[in-house]
């Protein structure tokens, strides 16, 4: 019986093609990003926003925010910011946020709403919310006596008249 499993030259028979190990697929480029929930506090309430926005919603969010400068009156500006928040806050958070915009005992004022929308916009755009620390171009040259931020006049180019050559 073992003769059937042994190849005539003594080697083990090759596995049938269907049982041969398939070559692993080429590695696909992975665009997965780690995403964290965006949450913020106003007084005793914590509100939660989507960690990332689908492209269409992000475009609408940015458009609503940038449109606030184009409106005629304050109520329209308020409504645009409120609409922008409705796109990004989870439903329960948005319901509480909107209720507090009309709550006289525990209000959220328009300044806070504007700060929240701007912070969310920066988070979604991947920009820092804090200004970066000032940087230096390095120490000024001790020989020059000027700082790198001082303007200098361009040096005038002087060209010498060309001399004829013997050819």
Tab-separated table of N, CA and C in Angstrom:
chain	number	residue	atom	x	y	z
A	1	UNK	N	0.812	-1.184	0.000
A	1	UNK	CA	0.000	0.000	0.000
A	1	UNK	C	0.859	1.253	0.000
A	2	UNK	N	1.999	1.201	0.697
A	2	UNK	CA	2.872	2.361	0.723
A	2	UNK	C	3.492	2.621	-0.631
A	3	UNK	N	3.532	1.587	-1.486
A	3	UNK	CA	4.065	1.807	-2.822
A	3	UNK	C	3.219	2.816	-3.590
A	4	UNK	N	1.949	2.856	-3.296
A	4	UNK	CA	1.072	3.793	-3.993
A	4	UNK	C	1.372	5.236	-3.590
A	5	UNK	N	1.888	5.452	-2.404
A	5	UNK	CA	2.170	6.799	-1.912
A	5	UNK	C	3.586	7.236	-2.247
A	6	UNK	N	4.404	6.339	-2.755
A	6	UNK	CA	5.790	6.665	-3.065
A	6	UNK	C	5.949	6.806	-4.559
A	7	UNK	N	6.579	7.861	-4.963
A	7	UNK	CA	6.846	8.121	-6.374
A	7	UNK	C	7.909	7.141	-6.834
A	8	UNK	N	7.922	6.769	-8.122
A	8	UNK	CA	8.909	5.799	-8.599
A	8	UNK	C	10.341	6.178	-8.277
A	9	UNK	N	10.677	7.481	-8.223
A	9	UNK	CA	12.055	7.870	-7.926
A	9	UNK	C	12.288	8.007	-6.415
A	10	UNK	N	11.309	7.633	-5.607
A	10	UNK	CA	11.454	7.648	-4.169
A	10	UNK	C	10.956	8.922	-3.511
A	11	UNK	N	10.594	9.946	-4.305
A	11	UNK	CA	10.104	11.199	-3.738
A	11	UNK	C	8.612	11.087	-3.490
A	12	UNK	N	8.129	11.896	-2.561
A	12	UNK	CA	6.692	11.912	-2.278
A	12	UNK	C	5.979	12.555	-3.451
A	13	UNK	N	4.786	12.092	-3.757
A	13	UNK	CA	4.062	12.685	-4.879
A	13	UNK	C	3.705	14.142	-4.601
A	14	UNK	N	3.645	14.936	-5.660
A	14	UNK	CA	3.269	16.340	-5.525
A	14	UNK	C	1.792	16.430	-5.201
A	15	UNK	N	1.444	17.442	-4.452
A	15	UNK	CA	0.037	17.646	-4.100
A	15	UNK	C	-0.728	18.002	-5.357
A	16	UNK	N	-1.959	17.529	-5.449
A	16	UNK	CA	-2.764	17.908	-6.609
A	16	UNK	C	-2.878	19.430	-6.672
A	17	UNK	N	-3.089	19.994	-7.878
A	17	UNK	CA	-3.147	21.449	-8.029
A	17	UNK	C	-4.175	22.113	-7.125
A	18	UNK	N	-5.281	21.486	-6.874
A	18	UNK	CA	-6.305	22.120	-6.049
A	18	UNK	C	-5.884	22.199	-4.593
A	19	UNK	N	-4.933	21.388	-4.174
A	19	UNK	CA	-4.507	21.393	-2.783
A	19	UNK	C	-3.216	22.178	-2.596
A	20	UNK	N	-2.586	22.615	-3.664
A	20	UNK	CA	-1.353	23.378	-3.562
A	20	UNK	C	-1.645	24.713	-2.873
A	21	UNK	N	-0.679	25.197	-2.125
A	21	UNK	CA	-0.854	26.468	-1.416
A	21	UNK	C	-0.959	27.596	-2.429
A	22	UNK	N	-2.028	28.368	-2.318
A	22	UNK	CA	-2.216	29.506	-3.219
A	22	UNK	C	-1.285	30.624	-2.791
A	23	UNK	N	-0.777	31.361	-3.761
A	23	UNK	CA	0.087	32.495	-3.456
A	23	UNK	C	-0.746	33.544	-2.728
A	24	UNK	N	-0.181	34.143	-1.674
A	24	UNK	CA	-0.953	35.158	-0.954
A	24	UNK	C	-1.215	36.355	-1.869
A	25	UNK	N	-2.368	36.987	-1.704
A	25	UNK	CA	-2.660	38.152	-2.549
A	25	UNK	C	-1.668	39.282	-2.249
A	26	UNK	N	-1.430	40.089	-3.246
A	26	UNK	CA	-0.531	41.228	-3.063
A	26	UNK	C	-1.109	42.115	-1.964
A	27	UNK	N	-0.257	42.685	-1.148
A	27	UNK	CA	-0.709	43.546	-0.053
A	27	UNK	C	-1.397	44.778	-0.631
A	28	UNK	N	-2.586	45.019	-0.154
A	28	UNK	CA	-3.349	46.190	-0.592
A	28	UNK	C	-2.915	47.396	0.227
A	29	UNK	N	-2.946	48.533	-0.364
A	29	UNK	CA	-2.635	49.770	0.353
A	29	UNK	C	-3.724	50.006	1.379
A	30	UNK	N	-3.356	50.225	2.621
A	30	UNK	CA	-4.313	50.376	3.717
A	30	UNK	C	-4.477	51.851	4.049
A	31	UNK	N	-5.679	52.368	3.873
A	31	UNK	CA	-5.975	53.763	4.174
A	31	UNK	C	-6.746	53.909	5.481
A	32	UNK	N	-6.786	52.862	6.275
A	32	UNK	CA	-7.499	52.899	7.543
A	32	UNK	C	-6.848	53.916	8.475
A	33	UNK	N	-7.685	54.667	9.177
A	33	UNK	CA	-7.185	55.659	10.128
A	33	UNK	C	-7.750	55.348	11.503
A	34	UNK	N	-6.937	55.570	12.511
A	34	UNK	CA	-7.447	55.455	13.871
A	34	UNK	C	-8.305	56.688	14.130
A	35	UNK	N	-9.459	56.454	14.680
A	35	UNK	CA	-10.381	57.570	14.901
A	35	UNK	C	-10.839	57.575	16.352
A	36	UNK	N	-10.835	58.750	16.928
A	36	UNK	CA	-11.283	58.879	18.301
A	36	UNK	C	-12.556	59.705	18.333
A	37	UNK	N	-13.410	59.342	19.254
A	37	UNK	CA	-14.655	60.065	19.445
A	37	UNK	C	-14.329	61.501	19.818
A	38	UNK	N	-15.020	62.455	19.251
A	38	UNK	CA	-14.822	63.847	19.607
A	38	UNK	C	-15.879	64.215	20.652
A	39	UNK	N	-15.423	64.492	21.839
A	39	UNK	CA	-16.376	64.907	22.858
A	39	UNK	C	-15.887	66.191	23.505
A	40	UNK	N	-16.828	66.953	24.035
A	40	UNK	CA	-16.502	68.219	24.671
A	40	UNK	C	-17.505	68.466	25.788
A	41	UNK	N	-17.107	69.324	26.702
A	41	UNK	CA	-17.930	69.615	27.872
A	41	UNK	C	-18.360	71.074	27.852
A	42	UNK	N	-19.594	71.301	28.204
A	42	UNK	CA	-20.091	72.635	28.523
A	42	UNK	C	-20.836	72.464	29.840
A	43	UNK	N	-20.311	73.085	30.874
A	43	UNK	CA	-20.826	72.948	32.234
A	43	UNK	C	-20.799	71.477	32.633
A	44	UNK	N	-21.953	70.902	33.000
A	44	UNK	CA	-21.999	69.509	33.433
A	44	UNK	C	-22.352	68.549	32.305
A	45	UNK	N	-22.575	69.052	31.118
A	45	UNK	CA	-22.964	68.202	29.988
A	45	UNK	C	-21.754	67.857	29.124
A	46	UNK	N	-21.703	66.596	28.738
A	46	UNK	CA	-20.693	66.159	27.772
A	46	UNK	C	-21.429	65.819	26.487
A	47	UNK	N	-20.942	66.401	25.413
A	47	UNK	CA	-21.544	66.202	24.097
A	47	UNK	C	-20.576	65.385	23.248
A	48	UNK	N	-21.136	64.560	22.364
A	48	UNK	CA	-20.316	63.695	21.518
A	48	UNK	C	-20.595	63.960	20.046
A	49	UNK	N	-19.499	64.059	19.313
A	49	UNK	CA	-19.579	64.266	17.870
A	49	UNK	C	-18.931	63.087	17.167
A	50	UNK	N	-19.314	62.892	15.938
A	50	UNK	CA	-18.757	61.810	15.129
A	50	UNK	C	-17.235	61.958	15.065
A	51	UNK	N	-16.509	60.855	15.140
A	51	UNK	CA	-15.050	60.945	15.089
A	51	UNK	C	-14.525	61.383	13.725
A	52	UNK	N	-15.273	61.093	12.686
A	52	UNK	CA	-14.901	61.494	11.334
A	52	UNK	C	-16.197	61.698	10.562
A	53	UNK	N	-16.162	62.583	9.585
A	53	UNK	CA	-17.361	62.847	8.790
A	53	UNK	C	-17.231	62.228	7.411
A	54	UNK	N	-18.302	61.604	6.933
A	54	UNK	CA	-18.301	61.168	5.531
A	54	UNK	C	-18.085	62.389	4.633
A	55	UNK	N	-17.488	62.191	3.503
A	55	UNK	CA	-17.133	63.294	2.600
A	55	UNK	C	-18.260	64.272	2.314
A	56	UNK	N	-19.446	63.767	2.008
A	56	UNK	CA	-20.566	64.661	1.682
A	56	UNK	C	-20.972	65.510	2.881
A	57	UNK	N	-20.988	64.904	4.062
A	57	UNK	CA	-21.383	65.652	5.263
A	57	UNK	C	-20.302	66.658	5.625
A	58	UNK	N	-19.040	66.285	5.479
A	58	UNK	CA	-17.953	67.227	5.750
A	58	UNK	C	-18.071	68.449	4.833
A	59	UNK	N	-18.328	68.214	3.568
A	59	UNK	CA	-18.466	69.330	2.616
A	59	UNK	C	-19.610	70.248	3.024
A	60	UNK	N	-20.728	69.664	3.434
A	60	UNK	CA	-21.870	70.483	3.864
A	60	UNK	C	-21.543	71.236	5.148
A	61	UNK	N	-20.861	70.581	6.086
A	61	UNK	CA	-20.469	71.208	7.350
A	61	UNK	C	-19.593	72.431	7.094
A	62	UNK	N	-18.581	72.271	6.253
A	62	UNK	CA	-17.678	73.379	5.934
A	62	UNK	C	-18.435	74.488	5.212
A	63	UNK	N	-19.295	74.118	4.278
A	63	UNK	CA	-20.069	75.111	3.526
A	63	UNK	C	-20.988	75.909	4.450
A	64	UNK	N	-21.645	75.237	5.377
A	64	UNK	CA	-22.512	75.949	6.327
A	64	UNK	C	-21.697	76.925	7.168
A	65	UNK	N	-20.549	76.465	7.647
A	65	UNK	CA	-19.722	77.351	8.470
A	65	UNK	C	-19.248	78.568	7.675
A	66	UNK	N	-18.756	78.355	6.467
A	66	UNK	CA	-18.245	79.484	5.683
A	66	UNK	C	-19.361	80.403	5.205
A	67	UNK	N	-20.580	79.895	5.143
A	67	UNK	CA	-21.719	80.710	4.709
A	67	UNK	C	-22.175	81.705	5.771
A	68	UNK	N	-21.731	81.526	7.014
A	68	UNK	CA	-22.196	82.425	8.071
A	68	UNK	C	-21.777	83.868	7.821
A	69	UNK	N	-20.693	84.075	7.103
A	69	UNK	CA	-20.257	85.438	6.798
A	69	UNK	C	-21.048	86.081	5.680
A	70	UNK	N	-21.836	85.299	4.955
A	70	UNK	CA	-22.567	85.821	3.801
A	70	UNK	C	-24.014	86.174	4.098
A	71	UNK	N	-24.482	85.878	5.309
A	71	UNK	CA	-25.907	86.069	5.605
A	71	UNK	C	-26.195	87.498	6.030
A	72	UNK	N	-27.437	87.878	5.864
A	72	UNK	CA	-27.871	89.246	6.127
A	72	UNK	C	-28.099	89.550	7.604
A	73	UNK	N	-28.587	88.557	8.365
A	73	UNK	CA	-28.925	88.876	9.746
A	73	UNK	C	-28.400	87.829	10.726
A	74	UNK	N	-28.443	88.203	11.982
A	74	UNK	CA	-27.899	87.376	13.052
A	74	UNK	C	-28.637	86.052	13.197
A	75	UNK	N	-29.941	86.064	13.035
A	75	UNK	CA	-30.735	84.830	13.172
A	75	UNK	C	-30.316	83.799	12.126
A	76	UNK	N	-30.065	84.250	10.910
A	76	UNK	CA	-29.618	83.321	9.864
A	76	UNK	C	-28.254	82.723	10.213
A	77	UNK	N	-27.370	83.548	10.752
A	77	UNK	CA	-26.050	83.059	11.150
A	77	UNK	C	-26.191	82.010	12.258
A	78	UNK	N	-27.029	82.297	13.243
A	78	UNK	CA	-27.298	81.364	14.340
A	78	UNK	C	-27.833	80.041	13.790
A	79	UNK	N	-28.786	80.133	12.889
A	79	UNK	CA	-29.399	78.926	12.323
A	79	UNK	C	-28.405	78.087	11.517
A	80	UNK	N	-27.488	78.737	10.804
A	80	UNK	CA	-26.470	78.005	10.043
A	80	UNK	C	-25.543	77.229	10.970
A	81	UNK	N	-25.122	77.867	12.067
A	81	UNK	CA	-24.253	77.189	13.025
A	81	UNK	C	-24.984	76.015	13.676
A	82	UNK	N	-26.232	76.226	13.997
A	82	UNK	CA	-27.041	75.169	14.606
A	82	UNK	C	-27.201	73.999	13.629
A	83	UNK	N	-27.446	74.305	12.373
A	83	UNK	CA	-27.572	73.268	11.347
A	83	UNK	C	-26.254	72.507	11.188
A	84	UNK	N	-25.147	73.226	11.238
A	84	UNK	CA	-23.833	72.584	11.130
A	84	UNK	C	-23.639	71.596	12.279
A	85	UNK	N	-24.034	71.980	13.482
A	85	UNK	CA	-23.907	71.078	14.623
A	85	UNK	C	-24.805	69.856	14.480
A	86	UNK	N	-25.964	70.031	13.882
A	86	UNK	CA	-26.872	68.895	13.703
A	86	UNK	C	-26.259	67.824	12.800
A	87	UNK	N	-25.322	68.222	11.943
A	87	UNK	CA	-24.668	67.273	11.041
A	87	UNK	C	-23.624	66.419	11.749
A	88	UNK	N	-23.010	66.952	12.800
A	88	UNK	CA	-21.857	66.277	13.386
A	88	UNK	C	-22.089	65.699	14.769
A	89	UNK	N	-22.991	66.301	15.543
A	89	UNK	CA	-23.267	65.771	16.877
A	89	UNK	C	-24.164	64.548	16.759
A	90	UNK	N	-23.919	63.560	17.622
A	90	UNK	CA	-24.817	62.416	17.671
A	90	UNK	C	-26.185	62.918	18.112
A	91	UNK	N	-27.240	62.227	17.671
A	91	UNK	CA	-28.614	62.699	17.870
A	91	UNK	C	-28.923	63.124	19.306
A	92	UNK	N	-28.580	62.287	20.276
A	92	UNK	CA	-28.884	62.610	21.669
A	92	UNK	C	-28.127	63.853	22.112
A	93	UNK	N	-26.888	63.989	21.703
A	93	UNK	CA	-26.099	65.169	22.055
A	93	UNK	C	-26.666	66.418	21.400
A	94	UNK	N	-27.039	66.302	20.137
A	94	UNK	CA	-27.603	67.468	19.456
A	94	UNK	C	-28.920	67.905	20.101
A	95	UNK	N	-29.753	66.954	20.489
A	95	UNK	CA	-31.033	67.286	21.128
A	95	UNK	C	-30.784	68.086	22.414
A	96	UNK	N	-29.836	67.629	23.230
A	96	UNK	CA	-29.514	68.352	24.469
A	96	UNK	C	-28.895	69.718	24.173
A	97	UNK	N	-28.008	69.779	23.186
A	97	UNK	CA	-27.358	71.034	22.821
A	97	UNK	C	-28.405	72.052	22.369
A	98	UNK	N	-29.272	71.637	21.460
A	98	UNK	CA	-30.307	72.545	20.939
A	98	UNK	C	-31.247	73.005	22.048
A	99	UNK	N	-31.590	72.106	22.969
A	99	UNK	CA	-32.470	72.486	24.086
A	99	UNK	C	-31.789	73.542	24.958
A	100	UNK	N	-30.502	73.401	25.163
A	100	UNK	CA	-29.785	74.363	26.006
A	100	UNK	C	-29.613	75.717	25.319
A	101	UNK	N	-29.744	75.769	24.018
A	101	UNK	CA	-29.695	77.064	23.323
A	101	UNK	C	-30.918	77.921	23.664
A	102	UNK	N	-31.970	77.285	24.186
A	102	UNK	CA	-33.182	78.009	24.577
A	102	UNK	C	-33.438	77.926	26.086
A	103	UNK	N	-32.529	77.329	26.836
A	103	UNK	CA	-32.707	77.131	28.277
A	103	UNK	C	-32.167	78.340	29.043
A	104	UNK	N	-33.032	79.038	29.734
A	104	UNK	CA	-32.615	80.243	30.464
A	104	UNK	C	-31.854	79.911	31.740
A	105	UNK	N	-32.078	78.717	32.313
A	105	UNK	CA	-31.380	78.333	33.537
A	105	UNK	C	-30.003	77.735	33.264
A	106	UNK	N	-29.859	77.016	32.176
A	106	UNK	CA	-28.594	76.371	31.807
A	106	UNK	C	-28.294	76.645	30.333
A	107	UNK	N	-28.038	77.889	30.015
A	107	UNK	CA	-27.904	78.239	28.593
A	107	UNK	C	-26.545	77.865	27.996
A	108	UNK	N	-26.592	77.671	26.704
A	108	UNK	CA	-25.387	77.691	25.874
A	108	UNK	C	-25.565	78.924	25.015
A	109	UNK	N	-24.606	79.840	25.106
A	109	UNK	CA	-24.763	81.071	24.334
A	109	UNK	C	-24.158	80.922	22.944
A	110	UNK	N	-24.411	81.903	22.112
A	110	UNK	CA	-23.921	81.829	20.728
A	110	UNK	C	-22.399	81.833	20.646
A	111	UNK	N	-21.752	82.490	21.594
A	111	UNK	CA	-20.287	82.480	21.605
A	111	UNK	C	-19.754	81.071	21.826
A	112	UNK	N	-20.362	80.343	22.768
A	112	UNK	CA	-19.949	78.964	23.006
A	112	UNK	C	-20.232	78.100	21.788
A	113	UNK	N	-21.401	78.306	21.179
A	113	UNK	CA	-21.740	77.519	19.995
A	113	UNK	C	-20.716	77.776	18.880
A	114	UNK	N	-20.346	79.016	18.689
A	114	UNK	CA	-19.351	79.345	17.657
A	114	UNK	C	-18.005	78.690	17.952
A	115	UNK	N	-17.594	78.717	19.230
A	115	UNK	CA	-16.328	78.086	19.615
A	115	UNK	C	-16.355	76.588	19.343
A	116	UNK	N	-17.470	75.948	19.657
A	116	UNK	CA	-17.601	74.507	19.439
A	116	UNK	C	-17.512	74.191	17.948
A	117	UNK	N	-18.242	74.931	17.127
A	117	UNK	CA	-18.231	74.671	15.681
A	117	UNK	C	-16.826	74.874	15.127
A	118	UNK	N	-16.148	75.922	15.542
A	118	UNK	CA	-14.790	76.182	15.059
A	118	UNK	C	-13.839	75.068	15.506
A	119	UNK	N	-13.951	74.632	16.762
A	119	UNK	CA	-13.105	73.544	17.250
A	119	UNK	C	-13.352	72.268	16.448
A	120	UNK	N	-14.625	71.940	16.206
A	120	UNK	CA	-14.945	70.742	15.433
A	120	UNK	C	-14.406	70.848	14.015
A	121	UNK	N	-14.542	72.002	13.424
A	121	UNK	CA	-14.019	72.220	12.077
A	121	UNK	C	-12.512	71.968	12.049
A	122	UNK	N	-11.803	72.471	13.037
A	122	UNK	CA	-10.356	72.261	13.106
A	122	UNK	C	-10.020	70.789	13.317
A	123	UNK	N	-10.792	70.108	14.159
A	123	UNK	CA	-10.558	68.682	14.395
A	123	UNK	C	-10.763	67.876	13.108
A	124	UNK	N	-11.848	68.153	12.410
A	124	UNK	CA	-12.127	67.412	11.174
A	124	UNK	C	-11.128	67.727	10.072
A	125	UNK	N	-10.621	68.941	10.078
A	125	UNK	CA	-9.644	69.327	9.054
A	125	UNK	C	-8.236	68.862	9.426
A	126	UNK	N	-8.068	68.390	10.651
A	126	UNK	CA	-6.760	67.922	11.088
A	126	UNK	C	-5.801	69.032	11.428
A	127	UNK	N	-6.325	70.198	11.714
A	127	UNK	CA	-5.477	71.328	12.078
A	127	UNK	C	-5.421	71.453	13.596
A	128	UNK	N	-4.319	71.966	14.122
A	128	UNK	CA	-4.242	72.135	15.574
A	128	UNK	C	-5.158	73.256	16.046
A	129	UNK	N	-5.728	73.076	17.233
A	129	UNK	CA	-6.587	74.113	17.784
A	129	UNK	C	-5.779	75.150	18.543
A	130	UNK	N	-4.564	74.793	18.931
A	130	UNK	CA	-3.690	75.721	19.638
A	130	UNK	C	-2.693	76.300	18.638
A	131	UNK	N	-2.395	77.595	18.758
A	131	UNK	CA	-1.376	78.130	17.861
A	131	UNK	C	-0.039	77.469	18.163
A	132	UNK	N	0.763	77.270	17.132
A	132	UNK	CA	2.063	76.654	17.338
A	132	UNK	C	2.979	77.642	18.043
A	133	UNK	N	3.986	77.107	18.692
A	133	UNK	CA	4.952	77.942	19.388
A	133	UNK	C	5.772	78.705	18.354
A	134	UNK	N	6.117	79.945	18.680
A	134	UNK	CA	6.940	80.687	17.719
A	134	UNK	C	8.268	79.983	17.515
A	135	UNK	N	8.740	80.008	16.290
A	135	UNK	CA	10.012	79.369	16.001
A	135	UNK	C	11.005	80.428	15.555
A	136	UNK	N	12.245	80.061	15.636
A	136	UNK	CA	13.311	80.977	15.277
A	136	UNK	C	14.031	80.436	14.051
A	137	UNK	N	14.552	81.322	13.256
A	137	UNK	CA	15.367	80.912	12.115
A	137	UNK	C	16.807	80.658	12.558
A	138	UNK	N	17.047	80.733	13.846
A	138	UNK	CA	18.394	80.552	14.377
A	138	UNK	C	18.925	81.887	14.850
A	139	UNK	N	20.065	81.857	15.488
A	139	UNK	CA	20.617	83.120	16.000
A	139	UNK	C	21.067	84.018	14.854
A	140	UNK	N	20.959	85.298	15.110
A	140	UNK	CA	21.440	86.250	14.111
A	140	UNK	C	22.950	86.142	14.040
A	141	UNK	N	23.481	86.390	12.889
A	141	UNK	CA	24.924	86.327	12.714
A	141	UNK	C	25.569	87.420	13.554
A	142	UNK	N	26.551	87.092	14.403
A	142	UNK	CA	27.182	88.131	15.213
A	142	UNK	C	27.923	89.149	14.353
A	143	UNK	N	28.357	88.758	13.166
A	143	UNK	CA	29.083	89.674	12.289
A	143	UNK	C	28.165	90.697	11.643
A	144	UNK	N	26.904	90.291	11.393
A	144	UNK	CA	26.025	91.176	10.638
A	144	UNK	C	25.400	92.244	11.501
A	145	UNK	N	25.139	91.928	12.762
A	145	UNK	CA	24.494	92.902	13.628
A	145	UNK	C	23.041	93.123	13.274
A	146	UNK	N	22.452	92.297	12.398
A	146	UNK	CA	21.044	92.428	12.039
A	146	UNK	C	20.334	91.116	12.299
A	147	UNK	N	19.059	91.219	12.516
A	147	UNK	CA	18.285	89.992	12.707
A	147	UNK	C	17.827	89.483	11.354
A	148	UNK	N	17.375	88.241	11.337
A	148	UNK	CA	16.952	87.647	10.072
A	148	UNK	C	15.638	88.228	9.578
A	149	UNK	N	14.956	89.006	10.418
A	149	UNK	CA	13.670	89.557	9.989
A	149	UNK	C	13.787	90.960	9.441
A	150	UNK	N	14.960	91.578	9.602
A	150	UNK	CA	15.128	92.918	9.064
A	150	UNK	C	15.266	92.839	7.551
A	151	UNK	N	14.675	93.832	6.881
A	151	UNK	CA	14.799	93.803	5.424
A	151	UNK	C	16.099	94.478	5.017
A	152	UNK	N	16.664	93.998	3.964
A	152	UNK	CA	17.892	94.588	3.440
A	152	UNK	C	17.626	94.988	2.010
A	153	UNK	N	18.335	96.008	1.581
A	153	UNK	CA	18.195	96.479	0.215
A	153	UNK	C	18.993	95.554	-0.695
A	154	UNK	N	18.464	95.250	-1.869
A	154	UNK	CA	19.225	94.399	-2.781
A	154	UNK	C	20.492	95.109	-3.226
A	155	UNK	N	21.532	94.340	-3.408
A	155	UNK	CA	22.802	94.889	-3.878
A	155	UNK	C	22.681	95.120	-5.371
A	156	UNK	N	23.106	96.320	-5.792
A	156	UNK	CA	23.013	96.644	-7.208
A	156	UNK	C	24.115	95.924	-7.966
A	157	UNK	N	23.728	95.335	-9.052
A	157	UNK	CA	24.696	94.609	-9.863
A	157	UNK	C	25.471	95.600	-10.719
A	158	UNK	N	26.779	95.417	-10.766
A	158	UNK	CA	27.628	96.287	-11.591
A	158	UNK	C	28.240	95.418	-12.670
A	159	UNK	N	28.056	95.819	-13.926
A	159	UNK	CA	28.661	95.038	-15.001
A	159	UNK	C	29.775	95.867	-15.620
A	160	UNK	N	30.879	95.218	-15.856
A	160	UNK	CA	32.005	95.887	-16.484
A	160	UNK	C	31.834	95.868	-17.995
A	161	UNK	N	32.286	96.935	-18.650
A	161	UNK	CA	32.178	96.916	-20.109
A	161	UNK	C	33.041	95.795	-20.685
A	162	UNK	N	32.551	95.187	-21.727
A	162	UNK	CA	33.307	94.076	-22.330
A	162	UNK	C	34.477	94.618	-23.112
A	163	UNK	N	35.563	93.874	-23.054
A	163	UNK	CA	36.786	94.264	-23.767
A	163	UNK	C	36.828	93.506	-25.102
A	164	UNK	N	37.247	94.198	-26.179
A	164	UNK	CA	37.361	93.487	-27.449
A	164	UNK	C	38.499	92.460	-27.370
A	165	UNK	N	38.312	91.380	-28.029
A	165	UNK	CA	39.325	90.340	-28.055
A	165	UNK	C	39.930	90.235	-29.428
A	166	UNK	N	41.179	89.849	-29.492
A	166	UNK	CA	41.835	89.630	-30.792
A	166	UNK	C	41.406	88.284	-31.327
A	167	UNK	N	40.809	88.242	-32.462
A	167	UNK	CA	40.398	86.959	-32.984
A	167	UNK	C	40.890	86.724	-34.365
